[in-house]
Tab-separated table of N, CA and C in Angstrom:
chain	number	residue	atom	x	y	z
A	3	MET	N	230.279	-73.617	155.174
A	3	MET	CA	230.666	-73.017	153.926
A	3	MET	C	230.399	-74.046	152.825
A	4	ARG	N	229.723	-73.633	151.793
A	4	ARG	CA	229.351	-74.524	150.701
A	4	ARG	C	230.196	-74.217	149.470
A	5	LEU	N	230.801	-75.274	148.896
A	5	LEU	CA	231.583	-75.107	147.669
A	5	LEU	C	230.643	-75.167	146.466
A	6	ASN	N	230.821	-74.251	145.558
A	6	ASN	CA	230.073	-74.328	144.306
A	6	ASN	C	230.609	-75.490	143.487
A	7	LYS	N	229.726	-76.121	142.735
A	7	LYS	CA	230.106	-77.288	141.951
A	7	LYS	C	231.232	-76.961	140.971
A	8	HIS	N	231.232	-75.749	140.413
A	8	HIS	CA	232.257	-75.405	139.416
A	8	HIS	C	233.660	-75.311	140.021
A	9	LEU	N	233.762	-75.111	141.348
A	9	LEU	CA	235.083	-75.029	141.973
A	9	LEU	C	235.802	-76.377	141.986
A	10	THR	N	235.029	-77.455	141.991
A	10	THR	CA	235.637	-78.788	142.026
A	10	THR	C	235.400	-79.546	140.715
A	11	GLU	N	235.017	-78.827	139.699
A	11	GLU	CA	234.751	-79.431	138.399
A	11	GLU	C	235.969	-80.204	137.900
A	12	ASP	N	235.730	-81.391	137.370
A	12	ASP	CA	236.782	-82.259	136.829
A	12	ASP	C	237.769	-82.743	137.886
A	13	MET	N	237.395	-82.642	139.152
A	13	MET	CA	238.218	-83.165	140.229
A	13	MET	C	237.391	-84.187	140.989
A	14	LYS	N	238.031	-85.225	141.498
A	14	LYS	CA	237.329	-86.165	142.362
A	14	LYS	C	237.472	-85.646	143.790
A	15	CYS	N	236.370	-85.628	144.508
A	15	CYS	CA	236.348	-85.086	145.868
A	15	CYS	C	235.551	-86.038	146.744
A	16	TRP	N	236.077	-86.368	147.920
A	16	TRP	CA	235.342	-87.219	148.858
A	16	TRP	C	235.751	-86.856	150.274
A	17	GLY	N	235.009	-87.365	151.214
A	17	GLY	CA	235.265	-87.077	152.624
A	17	GLY	C	234.024	-86.512	153.262
A	18	ASP	N	234.222	-85.692	154.263
A	18	ASP	CA	233.098	-85.042	154.906
A	18	ASP	C	233.420	-83.571	155.082
A	19	GLY	N	232.568	-82.868	155.805
A	19	GLY	CA	232.728	-81.424	155.939
A	19	GLY	C	233.935	-80.970	156.729
A	20	ARG	N	234.585	-81.881	157.447
A	20	ARG	CA	235.771	-81.516	158.226
A	20	ARG	C	237.062	-81.789	157.465
A	21	VAL	N	237.073	-82.889	156.690
A	21	VAL	CA	238.269	-83.268	155.932
A	21	VAL	C	237.825	-83.718	154.547
A	22	LEU	N	238.207	-82.965	153.541
A	22	LEU	CA	237.897	-83.307	152.159
A	22	LEU	C	239.161	-83.739	151.451
A	23	MET	N	239.070	-84.839	150.717
A	23	MET	CA	240.180	-85.361	149.923
A	23	MET	C	239.925	-85.020	148.457
A	24	PHE	N	241.010	-84.777	147.734
A	24	PHE	CA	240.892	-84.421	146.322
A	24	PHE	C	241.905	-85.179	145.482
A	25	THR	N	241.507	-85.546	144.282
A	25	THR	CA	242.454	-85.906	143.239
A	25	THR	C	242.242	-84.882	142.140
A	26	GLY	N	243.308	-84.306	141.722
A	26	GLY	CA	243.246	-83.254	140.713
A	26	GLY	C	244.412	-82.313	140.911
A	27	PRO	N	244.416	-81.225	140.164
A	27	PRO	CA	245.535	-80.271	140.243
A	27	PRO	C	245.678	-79.668	141.639
A	28	THR	N	246.872	-79.775	142.199
A	28	THR	CA	247.091	-79.235	143.545
A	28	THR	C	246.946	-77.715	143.577
A	29	THR	N	247.196	-77.054	142.450
A	29	THR	CA	247.025	-75.595	142.432
A	29	THR	C	245.574	-75.221	142.696
A	30	ARG	N	244.647	-76.014	142.172
A	30	ARG	CA	243.231	-75.728	142.410
A	30	ARG	C	242.846	-76.036	143.854
A	31	VAL	N	243.415	-77.090	144.420
A	31	VAL	CA	243.113	-77.407	145.821
A	31	VAL	C	243.666	-76.295	146.716
A	32	ARG	N	244.842	-75.780	146.392
A	32	ARG	CA	245.399	-74.650	147.160
A	32	ARG	C	244.498	-73.418	147.049
A	33	GLN	N	243.935	-73.187	145.872
A	33	GLN	CA	243.000	-72.065	145.714
A	33	GLN	C	241.776	-72.259	146.608
A	34	LEU	N	241.274	-73.488	146.664
A	34	LEU	CA	240.145	-73.779	147.547
A	34	LEU	C	240.518	-73.544	149.007
A	35	ALA	N	241.742	-73.914	149.373
A	35	ALA	CA	242.205	-73.681	150.742
A	35	ALA	C	242.224	-72.189	151.048
A	36	ASP	N	242.721	-71.404	150.110
A	36	ASP	CA	242.753	-69.952	150.309
A	36	ASP	C	241.344	-69.378	150.440
A	37	GLN	N	240.425	-69.868	149.639
A	37	GLN	CA	239.053	-69.347	149.650
A	37	GLN	C	238.286	-69.744	150.902
A	38	THR	N	238.606	-70.897	151.466
A	38	THR	CA	237.840	-71.402	152.605
A	38	THR	C	238.537	-71.207	153.949
A	39	GLY	N	239.819	-70.859	153.929
A	39	GLY	CA	240.573	-70.753	155.170
A	39	GLY	C	241.002	-72.103	155.717
A	40	ALA	N	240.881	-73.150	154.882
A	40	ALA	CA	241.226	-74.505	155.310
A	40	ALA	C	242.731	-74.717	155.275
A	41	TRP	N	243.171	-75.738	156.007
A	41	TRP	CA	244.572	-76.130	156.028
A	41	TRP	C	244.805	-77.091	154.874
A	42	TYR	N	245.742	-76.757	154.001
A	42	TYR	CA	246.096	-77.588	152.851
A	42	TYR	C	247.083	-78.663	153.292
A	43	VAL	N	246.800	-79.907	152.934
A	43	VAL	CA	247.673	-81.032	153.266
A	43	VAL	C	248.000	-81.759	151.972
A	44	ASP	N	249.293	-81.898	151.675
A	44	ASP	CA	249.669	-82.572	150.428
A	44	ASP	C	249.716	-84.089	150.610
A	45	ALA	N	249.867	-84.799	149.489
A	45	ALA	CA	249.836	-86.261	149.495
A	45	ALA	C	250.944	-86.852	150.362
A	46	GLN	N	252.111	-86.258	150.360
A	46	GLN	CA	253.219	-86.785	151.163
A	46	GLN	C	252.875	-86.748	152.652
A	47	GLN	N	252.300	-85.640	153.124
A	47	GLN	CA	251.906	-85.534	154.529
A	47	GLN	C	250.808	-86.551	154.848
A	48	LEU	N	249.862	-86.724	153.939
A	48	LEU	CA	248.797	-87.714	154.160
A	48	LEU	C	249.386	-89.112	154.313
A	49	ARG	N	250.355	-89.459	153.457
A	49	ARG	CA	250.995	-90.778	153.541
A	49	ARG	C	251.703	-90.957	154.887
A	50	GLU	N	252.370	-89.905	155.370
A	50	GLU	CA	253.048	-89.983	156.662
A	50	GLU	C	252.041	-90.195	157.784
A	51	TRP	N	250.915	-89.479	157.745
A	51	TRP	CA	249.892	-89.630	158.771
A	51	TRP	C	249.293	-91.028	158.761
A	52	LEU	N	249.213	-91.639	157.575
A	52	LEU	CA	248.633	-92.973	157.458
A	52	LEU	C	249.650	-94.074	157.720
A	53	GLY	N	250.865	-93.707	158.084
A	53	GLY	CA	251.864	-94.690	158.474
A	53	GLY	C	252.798	-95.140	157.379
A	54	GLY	N	252.771	-94.492	156.242
A	54	GLY	CA	253.676	-94.870	155.162
A	54	GLY	C	253.313	-96.217	154.573
A	55	GLY	N	254.217	-96.762	153.811
A	55	GLY	CA	253.959	-98.046	153.169
A	55	GLY	C	253.044	-97.899	151.974
A	56	LYS	N	252.756	-99.030	151.351
A	56	LYS	CA	251.903	-99.036	150.170
A	56	LYS	C	250.437	-98.920	150.593
A	57	PRO	N	249.667	-98.137	149.872
A	57	PRO	CA	248.236	-98.069	150.166
A	57	PRO	C	247.557	-99.413	149.901
A	58	HIS	N	246.437	-99.634	150.533
A	58	HIS	CA	245.663	-100.854	150.336
A	58	HIS	C	245.307	-100.997	148.855
A	59	PRO	N	245.330	-102.210	148.321
A	59	PRO	CA	245.047	-102.406	146.895
A	59	PRO	C	243.679	-101.879	146.454
A	60	GLN	N	242.712	-101.831	147.355
A	60	GLN	CA	241.393	-101.323	146.980
A	60	GLN	C	241.346	-99.799	146.938
A	61	LEU	N	242.392	-99.152	147.414
A	61	LEU	CA	242.457	-97.691	147.331
A	61	LEU	C	242.947	-97.322	145.936
A	62	VAL	N	242.012	-97.039	145.064
A	62	VAL	CA	242.330	-96.789	143.663
A	62	VAL	C	242.966	-95.416	143.491
A	63	ASP	N	242.350	-94.401	144.083
A	63	ASP	CA	242.824	-93.021	143.924
A	63	ASP	C	243.326	-92.497	145.262
A	64	PHE	N	244.642	-92.489	145.456
A	64	PHE	CA	245.181	-91.843	146.653
A	64	PHE	C	245.059	-90.342	146.430
A	65	PRO	N	244.592	-89.599	147.417
A	65	PRO	CA	244.390	-88.163	147.215
A	65	PRO	C	245.693	-87.432	146.889
A	66	THR	N	245.570	-86.456	146.005
A	66	THR	CA	246.718	-85.596	145.730
A	66	THR	C	246.844	-84.522	146.798
A	67	ALA	N	245.732	-84.240	147.502
A	67	ALA	CA	245.740	-83.241	148.570
A	67	ALA	C	244.452	-83.367	149.372
A	68	ALA	N	244.457	-82.741	150.538
A	68	ALA	CA	243.265	-82.707	151.387
A	68	ALA	C	243.118	-81.316	151.981
A	69	LEU	N	241.905	-81.000	152.364
A	69	LEU	CA	241.624	-79.754	153.081
A	69	LEU	C	241.059	-80.096	154.439
A	70	LEU	N	241.630	-79.511	155.479
A	70	LEU	CA	241.124	-79.652	156.833
A	70	LEU	C	240.433	-78.345	157.196
A	71	ALA	N	239.163	-78.427	157.487
A	71	ALA	CA	238.377	-77.226	157.770
A	71	ALA	C	238.868	-76.546	159.044
A	72	PRO	N	238.803	-75.224	159.067
A	72	PRO	CA	239.164	-74.514	160.304
A	72	PRO	C	238.151	-74.801	161.399
A	73	PRO	N	238.498	-74.515	162.664
A	73	PRO	CA	237.564	-74.746	163.773
A	73	PRO	C	236.224	-74.065	163.522
A	74	ASP	N	235.170	-74.723	163.982
A	74	ASP	CA	233.803	-74.202	163.883
A	74	ASP	C	233.330	-74.006	162.442
A	75	THR	N	233.924	-74.728	161.505
A	75	THR	CA	233.565	-74.602	160.096
A	75	THR	C	233.464	-75.977	159.473
A	76	VAL	N	232.517	-76.150	158.579
A	76	VAL	CA	232.479	-77.319	157.711
A	76	VAL	C	232.505	-76.810	156.280
A	77	ILE	N	233.150	-77.568	155.424
A	77	ILE	CA	233.221	-77.240	154.007
A	77	ILE	C	232.411	-78.301	153.284
A	78	LEU	N	231.330	-77.892	152.657
A	78	LEU	CA	230.417	-78.832	152.044
A	78	LEU	C	230.510	-78.784	150.527
A	79	PRO	N	230.996	-79.860	149.911
A	79	PRO	CA	230.942	-79.923	148.452
A	79	PRO	C	229.494	-80.138	148.012
A	80	HIS	N	229.241	-80.035	146.738
A	80	HIS	CA	227.869	-80.063	146.234
A	80	HIS	C	227.127	-81.348	146.577
A	81	TYR	N	227.821	-82.466	146.790
A	81	TYR	CA	227.139	-83.730	147.022
A	81	TYR	C	226.738	-83.947	148.495
A	82	LEU	N	227.219	-83.131	149.409
A	82	LEU	CA	226.836	-83.273	150.821
A	82	LEU	C	225.667	-82.344	151.126
A	83	GLY	N	224.624	-82.900	151.707
A	83	GLY	CA	223.458	-82.098	152.030
A	83	GLY	C	223.704	-81.134	153.161
A	84	THR	N	222.979	-80.038	153.162
A	84	THR	CA	223.114	-79.048	154.236
A	84	THR	C	222.135	-79.325	155.367
A	85	HIS	N	221.291	-80.356	155.243
A	85	HIS	CA	220.296	-80.661	156.266
A	85	HIS	C	220.899	-81.363	157.476
A	86	MET	N	222.140	-81.806	157.364
A	86	MET	CA	222.757	-82.533	158.470
A	86	MET	C	223.140	-81.577	159.588
A	87	VAL	N	222.816	-81.947	160.800
A	87	VAL	CA	223.119	-81.097	161.947
A	87	VAL	C	224.524	-81.366	162.461
A	88	GLY	N	224.958	-82.610	162.463
A	88	GLY	CA	226.267	-82.958	162.992
A	88	GLY	C	227.004	-83.886	162.057
A	89	HIS	N	228.263	-84.074	162.319
A	89	HIS	CA	229.109	-84.926	161.499
A	89	HIS	C	229.937	-85.823	162.404
A	90	HIS	N	230.289	-86.985	161.909
A	90	HIS	CA	231.175	-87.882	162.653
A	90	HIS	C	232.570	-87.257	162.744
A	91	GLY	N	233.333	-87.698	163.703
A	91	GLY	CA	234.732	-87.286	163.785
A	91	GLY	C	234.952	-85.992	164.528
A	92	GLY	N	234.162	-85.729	165.538
A	92	GLY	CA	234.345	-84.513	166.308
A	92	GLY	C	235.726	-84.442	166.942
A	93	ILE	N	236.273	-83.246	166.995
A	93	ILE	CA	237.620	-83.093	167.559
A	93	ILE	C	237.685	-82.066	168.677
A	94	THR	N	236.638	-81.272	168.820
A	94	THR	CA	236.650	-80.286	169.892
A	94	THR	C	235.971	-80.881	171.122
A	95	PRO	N	236.236	-80.343	172.314
A	95	PRO	CA	235.589	-80.883	173.521
A	95	PRO	C	234.054	-80.909	173.403
A	96	GLN	N	233.462	-79.886	172.808
A	96	GLN	CA	232.013	-79.846	172.658
A	96	GLN	C	231.528	-80.964	171.734
A	97	GLU	N	232.287	-81.265	170.686
A	97	GLU	CA	231.881	-82.303	169.743
A	97	GLU	C	232.066	-83.698	170.318
A	98	LEU	N	232.966	-83.843	171.261
A	98	LEU	CA	233.223	-85.157	171.844
A	98	LEU	C	232.170	-85.563	172.877
A	99	LEU	N	231.371	-84.620	173.326
A	99	LEU	CA	230.307	-84.942	174.266
A	99	LEU	C	229.217	-85.734	173.556
A	100	VAL	N	228.770	-86.799	174.193
A	100	VAL	CA	227.723	-87.644	173.630
A	100	VAL	C	226.540	-87.599	174.572
A	101	PRO	N	225.366	-87.175	174.085
A	101	PRO	CA	224.211	-87.153	174.983
A	101	PRO	C	223.796	-88.563	175.370
A	102	LEU	N	223.322	-88.721	176.588
A	102	LEU	CA	222.915	-90.021	177.091
A	102	LEU	C	221.519	-89.892	177.692
A	103	LEU	N	220.618	-90.719	177.196
A	103	LEU	CA	219.262	-90.769	177.770
A	103	LEU	C	219.179	-91.961	178.696
A	104	VAL	N	218.675	-91.744	179.903
A	104	VAL	CA	218.522	-92.816	180.873
A	104	VAL	C	217.057	-92.904	181.226
A	105	ALA	N	216.488	-94.103	181.114
A	105	ALA	CA	215.077	-94.290	181.433
A	105	ALA	C	214.950	-94.921	182.811
């Protein structure tokens, strides 16, 4: 699923097709979650998952929210190319398989 550039206009967005982080109005991130079927995760939940405490000093923008793509789906913002076949961070049994060539 590809996000139109205007949907994330004036928001900072980073991550990959499985987990996108956002800084910006949470109402807009919730709208994106509704449109994509993604799981909305707020900043408090993200902090808990990362172990609490103060973020690293080089982390300038802690996300206000994140979207976790539903199974078998990637959410691609305008800056991620569609030519990629796979993505890092597989979580399903099929994605965890690594092909091995033996000569």
